[in-house]
Amino acid sequence: MSDSHAVAVVGHEEGHSEHPAYQRHHFVSMEQQNETVSFGMWLFLLTEIMFFGGLFTAYLIYRNWYFPAFVAASHTLNLWEGTINTFVLISSSFTMAMGVWCAETKRSKGLIWSLIGTLILGAVFLGIKYDEYHEKYELHHIPGEIFHFNSQGFVHPSAEALKTGEKPLAPDMAAKTEVYFSLYFAMTGMHALHMVIGMVLLSGMLWKASHGGYMNGHIAFVENFGLYWHFVDIVWIFLFPLLYLISRHA
Amino acid sequence: MSTIVSLPDQATARIPKRNYLTNENGLLSWLLTGDHKRIAVLYLISITFFFFIGGALAGMIRLELLTPQSDLMASDTYNKVFTMHGVIMVFLFLVPSVPATLGNFLIPIMIGAKDLAFPKINLLSWYLYLVGGGMTLTAMITGGVDTGWTFTTPMSTHFSNTNVITTGLAIFVAGFSSIFTGLNFIVTIHRMRAPGMTWFKLPLFCWAHYAASILMVLGTPVLAITLVLVVLERTIGIGVFDPTKGGDPILFQHLFWFYSHPAVYIMILPGMGVISEVISTFSRKRVFGYTAVAFSSVAIAVFGFFVWAHHMFIMGVSNYAVLVFSLLTMLVAVPSAIKIFNWAFTLYKGSITFETPMLYAFGFMGLFTIGGLTGVFLGSSGTDIHLTETYFIVAHFHFVMVGGMLMAFLSGVHFWWPKMTGRMYPEKISQLAAVVTFIGFNFTFFPQFLLGMLGMPRRYAAYPHEFQVLNVFSTAGASILGVGYLLPMIYLIWSLKYGEVAGNNPWQATGLEWQIQSPPLTENFTTIPIVTQDVYDYEWLERQKEHEVTHVG
């Protein structure tokens, strides 16, 4: 708790303002306002963790039940695209952090370029994601009517693969890969939705920054958006190993 | 005002001209307001609207059950009616009622702040509530939903051909309203307290809302994602809950009850906060064991997250899980009992008066205790297996949620009505309403305990003849209860124009909210107060009074 509460400040009639324009009327000081806003943002991110938590719970359970299906299905994901996307996203977190730093140190140009960089990297991520989704569509790996799983010989491995000791996936277990893909699309889709929301906010911020915004020291929005963007990044940092990497060759 | 001085104020003959209601005029000044008190009023109006829709549906259910045959409506209509009754009452009335109205109005004032931390988000949450409510009504008008308010899979995902998607999304949206309210309360209580307002000087009302907000913030997102999965399963056929694709319908219940059991505490905790304030005021005593009552709120919130599977004892969860969840369920009784016992000790040797809020509070204590004790029957797996899906369940949760929560809500509305409007309601008729409500309530729901024990299942439009007598009792009680709810509606509206002017502190209570004018100014305080006095210091107040008398005498 800060000391800002320890001081009683005489209130003022509505309409008058003896404080900076960006201080809301119901706060005693800028310090209190900034602390409050950032606390609110952290709490919101906590609700986001719980939001994704439901999906992670489902993943945990089904992975235990249908382990071979999950291994086989994760093989069909494009590891390269996933890896590149991980780097793209981490880079975008870096440019975002640079943006926050530029706003703090009142570097207008730096802020604008950081935001542009973040926006481009976000778009690249979604572009690659689109390509992955498209590939899944062509392989009939989209849950629903068209779903079909026999790709890359997991159900009927080639003679060569059998020689190397690979075991065929039982047909009933192969059917369970649909659960994996359901979770894959629900989790990455929810993540992508967060990216899209983030990019809309980024565009707004960029517009404001290019009109000289955030140079007066009032950068709570930039800071909190930074937290949001890093959070979306962290969700991906969990999704990538869970969906792409774990026991690909179990 | 630099310290809290709780002296009886002179009842002014008229309402102060400048207050939050008259500060600005016009519809837009209301629809775009950032004032937590105005938003509370907006909520009060819209929540009351939904309460009466939900109540009308309840009336239809009770009418149908007057006779053993399904004669008033066909079975599928009946399914839609009880589903809508549940959805509206739970998500659009019980969950938001006390927090969004009384909590919104009072928390900033009680802690000496000018507003909630995020006024715009507060307004946004009201709009989200309206959108959610509007979508629910749309779903109801365009064909209804028949899954029950629990949306249990696979009924909701595969077999129901009604408006599950619209209703699911409606609750998703309304859920965010609840998340934002909780978030706002937590941040406000942490960061916006006036100088001197330490955690242990917080009114118990604030503690209760703090605990309930933790549940809103952590539980509601899980419900949100669960409903998203149901919608995705219905629209594009992902198979997370579909056994034919390897999914598990029971997983839905785990996720659903992970929110919806704590939701019971989201409803009841704020109600308990109201009761603490009312009991203390009308027995002129400090709440006995303040710290214990405060921490018991938090304990209920924490335990509340670990008991969800007691809704699933007959769903094929393992015996071990049944045992553990049974035990954890019993544990919740401890903090709840701490509250009840401490209120009883508060009353002990107090100078008790029976104003309307106090009558409702007594109603709360009685009904909630019965609701809680019958919960033990259901928490024990042996009796639970016999009673599950019978009217015993229906009676139990109505005793807790309606008998508990609704009584507390009415208690709180009456208690703070003078503060919110500046006017008193007619005392005699409001006392009558409290008594009628209590009698009507018992008449309605006590027979349902018996029906449940005899084995009458819930959610059927028709039933065997031997259950009719008790059902007639129940329906008769429901009409008395209906009168009990309509009365306050009428005289409270009447009081807006003709009620006696209340003055700042009609109950001679100690809270910060009673030290400012009624109705309050838009910014609550002309000067941010410095809190030096203990909370509920009625002893001090009485001494001051004696002092005055001796001086005057």
Short mmCIF file of N, CA and C in Angstrom, two decimals, chain A residues 115-220:
data_model
loop_
_atom_site.label_atom_id
_atom_site.label_comp_id
_atom_site.label_asym_id
_atom_site.label_seq_id
_atom_site.Cartn_x
_atom_site.Cartn_y
_atom_site.Cartn_z
N LEU A 115 5.62 0.28 -32.12
CA LEU A 115 4.23 -0.16 -32.30
C LEU A 115 4.02 -0.74 -33.69
N ILE A 116 4.64 -0.08 -34.69
CA ILE A 116 4.52 -0.60 -36.05
C ILE A 116 5.12 -2.01 -36.11
N GLY A 117 6.31 -2.15 -35.50
CA GLY A 117 6.98 -3.46 -35.49
C GLY A 117 6.10 -4.52 -34.84
N THR A 118 5.50 -4.16 -33.69
CA THR A 118 4.64 -5.12 -32.99
C THR A 118 3.46 -5.52 -33.86
N LEU A 119 2.90 -4.50 -34.50
CA LEU A 119 1.72 -4.75 -35.34
C LEU A 119 2.07 -5.69 -36.49
N ILE A 120 3.24 -5.43 -37.13
CA ILE A 120 3.64 -6.27 -38.27
C ILE A 120 3.90 -7.70 -37.79
N LEU A 121 4.63 -7.84 -36.68
CA LEU A 121 4.93 -9.18 -36.19
C LEU A 121 3.65 -9.92 -35.82
N GLY A 122 2.69 -9.19 -35.24
CA GLY A 122 1.40 -9.81 -34.91
C GLY A 122 0.72 -10.30 -36.18
N ALA A 123 0.79 -9.48 -37.23
CA ALA A 123 0.15 -9.86 -38.50
C ALA A 123 0.86 -11.08 -39.09
N VAL A 124 2.19 -11.10 -38.99
CA VAL A 124 2.94 -12.26 -39.50
C VAL A 124 2.49 -13.53 -38.76
N PHE A 125 2.36 -13.40 -37.43
CA PHE A 125 1.92 -14.56 -36.63
C PHE A 125 0.58 -15.07 -37.14
N LEU A 126 -0.36 -14.15 -37.32
CA LEU A 126 -1.70 -14.58 -37.74
C LEU A 126 -1.66 -15.15 -39.16
N GLY A 127 -0.78 -14.58 -40.00
CA GLY A 127 -0.65 -15.10 -41.36
C GLY A 127 -0.18 -16.55 -41.35
N ILE A 128 0.86 -16.80 -40.56
CA ILE A 128 1.37 -18.18 -40.46
C ILE A 128 0.30 -19.10 -39.88
N LYS A 129 -0.42 -18.56 -38.87
CA LYS A 129 -1.50 -19.35 -38.25
C LYS A 129 -2.54 -19.70 -39.30
N TYR A 130 -2.83 -18.72 -40.17
CA TYR A 130 -3.82 -18.98 -41.22
C TYR A 130 -3.34 -20.11 -42.13
N ASP A 131 -2.05 -20.06 -42.47
CA ASP A 131 -1.50 -21.09 -43.33
C ASP A 131 -1.63 -22.47 -42.66
N GLU A 132 -1.36 -22.52 -41.37
CA GLU A 132 -1.49 -23.79 -40.64
C GLU A 132 -2.93 -24.28 -40.64
N TYR A 133 -3.86 -23.37 -40.39
CA TYR A 133 -5.27 -23.75 -40.39
C TYR A 133 -5.65 -24.29 -41.77
N HIS A 134 -5.15 -23.60 -42.80
CA HIS A 134 -5.49 -24.02 -44.16
C HIS A 134 -4.98 -25.44 -44.42
N GLU A 135 -3.77 -25.69 -43.96
CA GLU A 135 -3.19 -27.02 -44.12
C GLU A 135 -4.06 -28.06 -43.42
N LYS A 136 -4.50 -27.72 -42.21
CA LYS A 136 -5.37 -28.63 -41.45
C LYS A 136 -6.66 -28.90 -42.21
N TYR A 137 -7.15 -27.84 -42.86
CA TYR A 137 -8.39 -27.98 -43.61
C TYR A 137 -8.20 -28.96 -44.76
N GLU A 138 -7.08 -28.82 -45.45
CA GLU A 138 -6.82 -29.69 -46.59
C GLU A 138 -6.62 -31.13 -46.16
N LEU A 139 -6.07 -31.34 -44.98
CA LEU A 139 -5.85 -32.70 -44.47
C LEU A 139 -7.11 -33.28 -43.83
N HIS A 140 -8.21 -32.53 -43.87
CA HIS A 140 -9.46 -32.95 -43.21
C HIS A 140 -9.28 -33.12 -41.71
N HIS A 141 -8.50 -32.26 -41.11
CA HIS A 141 -8.27 -32.34 -39.67
C HIS A 141 -9.14 -31.35 -38.89
N ILE A 142 -10.14 -30.79 -39.57
CA ILE A 142 -11.06 -29.89 -38.87
C ILE A 142 -12.17 -30.73 -38.26
N PRO A 143 -12.41 -30.62 -36.96
CA PRO A 143 -13.46 -31.43 -36.34
C PRO A 143 -14.81 -31.13 -36.98
N GLY A 144 -15.66 -32.13 -37.01
CA GLY A 144 -16.97 -31.94 -37.60
C GLY A 144 -17.23 -33.01 -38.66
N GLU A 145 -18.11 -32.67 -39.59
CA GLU A 145 -18.54 -33.63 -40.60
C GLU A 145 -17.37 -34.19 -41.41
N ILE A 146 -16.48 -33.29 -41.84
CA ILE A 146 -15.46 -33.71 -42.80
C ILE A 146 -14.27 -34.39 -42.12
N PHE A 147 -14.29 -34.50 -40.80
CA PHE A 147 -13.07 -34.95 -40.13
C PHE A 147 -12.67 -36.35 -40.56
N HIS A 148 -11.36 -36.52 -40.80
CA HIS A 148 -10.83 -37.81 -41.19
C HIS A 148 -9.37 -37.85 -40.77
N PHE A 149 -8.96 -38.95 -40.14
CA PHE A 149 -7.56 -38.99 -39.70
C PHE A 149 -6.90 -40.28 -40.17
N ASN A 150 -6.06 -40.17 -41.19
CA ASN A 150 -5.22 -41.30 -41.57
C ASN A 150 -3.92 -40.78 -42.13
N SER A 151 -3.67 -39.50 -41.88
CA SER A 151 -2.56 -38.87 -42.59
C SER A 151 -1.23 -39.41 -42.10
N GLN A 152 -0.27 -39.34 -42.95
CA GLN A 152 1.11 -39.73 -42.68
C GLN A 152 1.20 -41.15 -42.15
N GLY A 153 0.20 -41.96 -42.48
CA GLY A 153 0.30 -43.38 -42.18
C GLY A 153 0.27 -43.75 -40.72
N PHE A 154 -0.44 -43.00 -39.89
CA PHE A 154 -0.47 -43.36 -38.48
C PHE A 154 -1.37 -44.57 -38.21
N VAL A 155 -2.40 -44.72 -39.05
CA VAL A 155 -3.30 -45.84 -38.83
C VAL A 155 -2.78 -47.07 -39.59
N HIS A 156 -2.31 -46.85 -40.81
CA HIS A 156 -1.72 -47.94 -41.58
C HIS A 156 -0.31 -47.54 -41.95
N PRO A 157 0.66 -47.76 -41.08
CA PRO A 157 2.02 -47.31 -41.38
C PRO A 157 2.59 -48.07 -42.58
N SER A 158 3.50 -47.44 -43.27
CA SER A 158 4.15 -48.08 -44.41
C SER A 158 5.05 -49.21 -43.90
N ALA A 159 5.43 -50.12 -44.82
CA ALA A 159 6.30 -51.24 -44.46
C ALA A 159 7.61 -50.72 -43.88
N GLU A 160 8.06 -49.60 -44.44
CA GLU A 160 9.33 -49.02 -43.99
C GLU A 160 9.22 -48.56 -42.53
N ALA A 161 8.11 -47.89 -42.27
CA ALA A 161 7.92 -47.36 -40.92
C ALA A 161 7.80 -48.51 -39.92
N LEU A 162 7.12 -49.58 -40.33
CA LEU A 162 6.97 -50.71 -39.42
C LEU A 162 8.33 -51.32 -39.07
N LYS A 163 9.24 -51.29 -40.08
CA LYS A 163 10.58 -51.84 -39.85
C LYS A 163 11.30 -51.06 -38.76
N THR A 164 11.11 -49.74 -38.75
CA THR A 164 11.80 -48.92 -37.74
C THR A 164 11.14 -49.05 -36.38
N GLY A 165 10.15 -49.89 -36.26
CA GLY A 165 9.58 -50.16 -34.94
C GLY A 165 8.36 -49.30 -34.61
N GLU A 166 7.86 -48.52 -35.60
CA GLU A 166 6.68 -47.72 -35.32
C GLU A 166 5.46 -48.61 -35.23
N LYS A 167 4.58 -48.31 -34.27
CA LYS A 167 3.39 -49.14 -34.13
C LYS A 167 2.20 -48.45 -34.78
N PRO A 168 1.32 -49.21 -35.42
CA PRO A 168 0.13 -48.57 -35.99
C PRO A 168 -0.80 -48.08 -34.89
N LEU A 169 -1.52 -47.03 -35.20
CA LEU A 169 -2.49 -46.49 -34.24
C LEU A 169 -3.81 -47.23 -34.44
N ALA A 170 -4.34 -47.81 -33.37
CA ALA A 170 -5.60 -48.54 -33.48
C ALA A 170 -6.68 -47.60 -34.00
N PRO A 171 -7.58 -48.10 -34.86
CA PRO A 171 -8.58 -47.21 -35.47
C PRO A 171 -9.42 -46.47 -34.43
N ASP A 172 -9.79 -47.14 -33.32
CA ASP A 172 -10.62 -46.43 -32.35
C ASP A 172 -9.83 -45.30 -31.70
N MET A 173 -8.53 -45.53 -31.49
CA MET A 173 -7.70 -44.46 -30.93
C MET A 173 -7.51 -43.35 -31.96
N ALA A 174 -7.40 -43.74 -33.23
CA ALA A 174 -7.24 -42.73 -34.28
C ALA A 174 -8.44 -41.79 -34.30
N ALA A 175 -9.61 -42.37 -34.02
CA ALA A 175 -10.81 -41.51 -34.01
C ALA A 175 -10.72 -40.46 -32.91
N LYS A 176 -9.99 -40.81 -31.85
CA LYS A 176 -9.90 -39.87 -30.72
C LYS A 176 -9.04 -38.65 -31.04
N THR A 177 -8.32 -38.70 -32.16
CA THR A 177 -7.54 -37.51 -32.53
C THR A 177 -8.46 -36.32 -32.75
N GLU A 178 -9.74 -36.59 -32.99
CA GLU A 178 -10.67 -35.47 -33.19
C GLU A 178 -10.72 -34.60 -31.93
N VAL A 179 -10.64 -35.23 -30.76
CA VAL A 179 -10.63 -34.44 -29.52
C VAL A 179 -9.41 -33.54 -29.49
N TYR A 180 -8.27 -34.12 -29.92
CA TYR A 180 -7.05 -33.32 -29.94
C TYR A 180 -7.24 -32.10 -30.82
N PHE A 181 -7.78 -32.34 -32.03
CA PHE A 181 -7.92 -31.20 -32.95
C PHE A 181 -8.98 -30.21 -32.47
N SER A 182 -10.01 -30.72 -31.79
CA SER A 182 -10.98 -29.80 -31.20
C SER A 182 -10.28 -28.85 -30.24
N LEU A 183 -9.44 -29.44 -29.38
CA LEU A 183 -8.74 -28.60 -28.41
C LEU A 183 -7.73 -27.70 -29.10
N TYR A 184 -7.07 -28.25 -30.13
CA TYR A 184 -6.10 -27.44 -30.87
C TYR A 184 -6.77 -26.18 -31.42
N PHE A 185 -7.93 -26.39 -32.06
CA PHE A 185 -8.59 -25.23 -32.65
C PHE A 185 -9.19 -24.31 -31.60
N ALA A 186 -9.74 -24.90 -30.53
CA ALA A 186 -10.31 -24.04 -29.49
C ALA A 186 -9.22 -23.20 -28.82
N MET A 187 -8.08 -23.83 -28.52
CA MET A 187 -7.03 -23.11 -27.80
C MET A 187 -6.32 -22.10 -28.69
N THR A 188 -5.88 -22.54 -29.87
CA THR A 188 -5.18 -21.58 -30.73
C THR A 188 -6.15 -20.54 -31.26
N GLY A 189 -7.42 -20.95 -31.45
CA GLY A 189 -8.41 -19.99 -31.93
C GLY A 189 -8.65 -18.90 -30.90
N MET A 190 -8.79 -19.32 -29.65
CA MET A 190 -9.00 -18.35 -28.58
C MET A 190 -7.79 -17.43 -28.45
N HIS A 191 -6.59 -18.04 -28.64
CA HIS A 191 -5.37 -17.25 -28.59
C HIS A 191 -5.33 -16.25 -29.75
N ALA A 192 -5.70 -16.73 -30.94
CA ALA A 192 -5.69 -15.84 -32.11
C ALA A 192 -6.70 -14.71 -31.94
N LEU A 193 -7.83 -15.03 -31.32
CA LEU A 193 -8.83 -13.99 -31.08
C LEU A 193 -8.24 -12.89 -30.18
N HIS A 194 -7.49 -13.32 -29.18
CA HIS A 194 -6.82 -12.33 -28.31
C HIS A 194 -5.82 -11.50 -29.10
N MET A 195 -5.13 -12.15 -30.05
CA MET A 195 -4.19 -11.40 -30.89
C MET A 195 -4.94 -10.34 -31.72
N VAL A 196 -6.08 -10.75 -32.28
CA VAL A 196 -6.83 -9.81 -33.13
C VAL A 196 -7.27 -8.61 -32.30
N ILE A 197 -7.81 -8.89 -31.09
CA ILE A 197 -8.22 -7.79 -30.21
C ILE A 197 -7.02 -6.90 -29.92
N GLY A 198 -5.88 -7.55 -29.64
CA GLY A 198 -4.66 -6.79 -29.36
C GLY A 198 -4.26 -5.90 -30.52
N MET A 199 -4.41 -6.42 -31.74
CA MET A 199 -3.98 -5.64 -32.89
C MET A 199 -4.91 -4.46 -33.14
N VAL A 200 -6.18 -4.64 -32.83
CA VAL A 200 -7.11 -3.49 -32.95
C VAL A 200 -6.67 -2.40 -31.97
N LEU A 201 -6.38 -2.81 -30.73
CA LEU A 201 -5.94 -1.82 -29.74
C LEU A 201 -4.62 -1.18 -30.16
N LEU A 202 -3.72 -2.03 -30.70
CA LEU A 202 -2.43 -1.52 -31.17
C LEU A 202 -2.62 -0.43 -32.23
N SER A 203 -3.54 -0.68 -33.17
CA SER A 203 -3.78 0.30 -34.23
C SER A 203 -4.25 1.62 -33.64
N GLY A 204 -5.16 1.54 -32.67
CA GLY A 204 -5.64 2.75 -32.02
C GLY A 204 -4.50 3.50 -31.35
N MET A 205 -3.63 2.72 -30.68
CA MET A 205 -2.51 3.33 -29.97
C MET A 205 -1.55 3.98 -30.95
N LEU A 206 -1.35 3.30 -32.07
CA LEU A 206 -0.43 3.82 -33.09
C LEU A 206 -0.96 5.14 -33.63
N TRP A 207 -2.27 5.18 -33.88
CA TRP A 207 -2.88 6.41 -34.37
C TRP A 207 -2.63 7.55 -33.39
N LYS A 208 -2.85 7.24 -32.09
CA LYS A 208 -2.68 8.28 -31.09
C LYS A 208 -1.22 8.70 -30.97
N ALA A 209 -0.33 7.69 -31.03
CA ALA A 209 1.10 7.99 -30.90
C ALA A 209 1.57 8.85 -32.07
N SER A 210 1.06 8.56 -33.26
CA SER A 210 1.50 9.33 -34.42
C SER A 210 0.93 10.75 -34.40
N HIS A 211 -0.05 11.00 -33.52
CA HIS A 211 -0.54 12.36 -33.33
C HIS A 211 0.02 12.97 -32.05
N GLY A 212 1.16 12.46 -31.65
CA GLY A 212 1.87 13.07 -30.52
C GLY A 212 1.39 12.62 -29.15
N GLY A 213 0.64 11.51 -29.10
CA GLY A 213 0.14 11.04 -27.81
C GLY A 213 1.23 10.38 -26.97
N TYR A 214 0.92 10.16 -25.72
CA TYR A 214 1.76 9.42 -24.75
C TYR A 214 3.09 10.10 -24.45
N MET A 215 3.23 11.36 -24.80
CA MET A 215 4.51 12.01 -24.54
C MET A 215 4.45 12.89 -23.30
N ASN A 216 3.33 12.84 -22.58
CA ASN A 216 3.19 13.71 -21.42
C ASN A 216 3.40 12.96 -20.11
N GLY A 217 3.92 11.73 -20.21
CA GLY A 217 4.15 10.96 -18.99
C GLY A 217 2.95 10.14 -18.58
N HIS A 218 1.83 10.36 -19.24
CA HIS A 218 0.63 9.58 -18.91
C HIS A 218 0.56 8.39 -19.86
N ILE A 219 1.23 7.28 -19.45
CA ILE A 219 1.36 6.17 -20.39
C ILE A 219 0.75 4.90 -19.83
N ALA A 220 -0.20 5.05 -18.88
CA ALA A 220 -0.79 3.87 -18.25
C ALA A 220 -1.36 2.91 -19.31
#
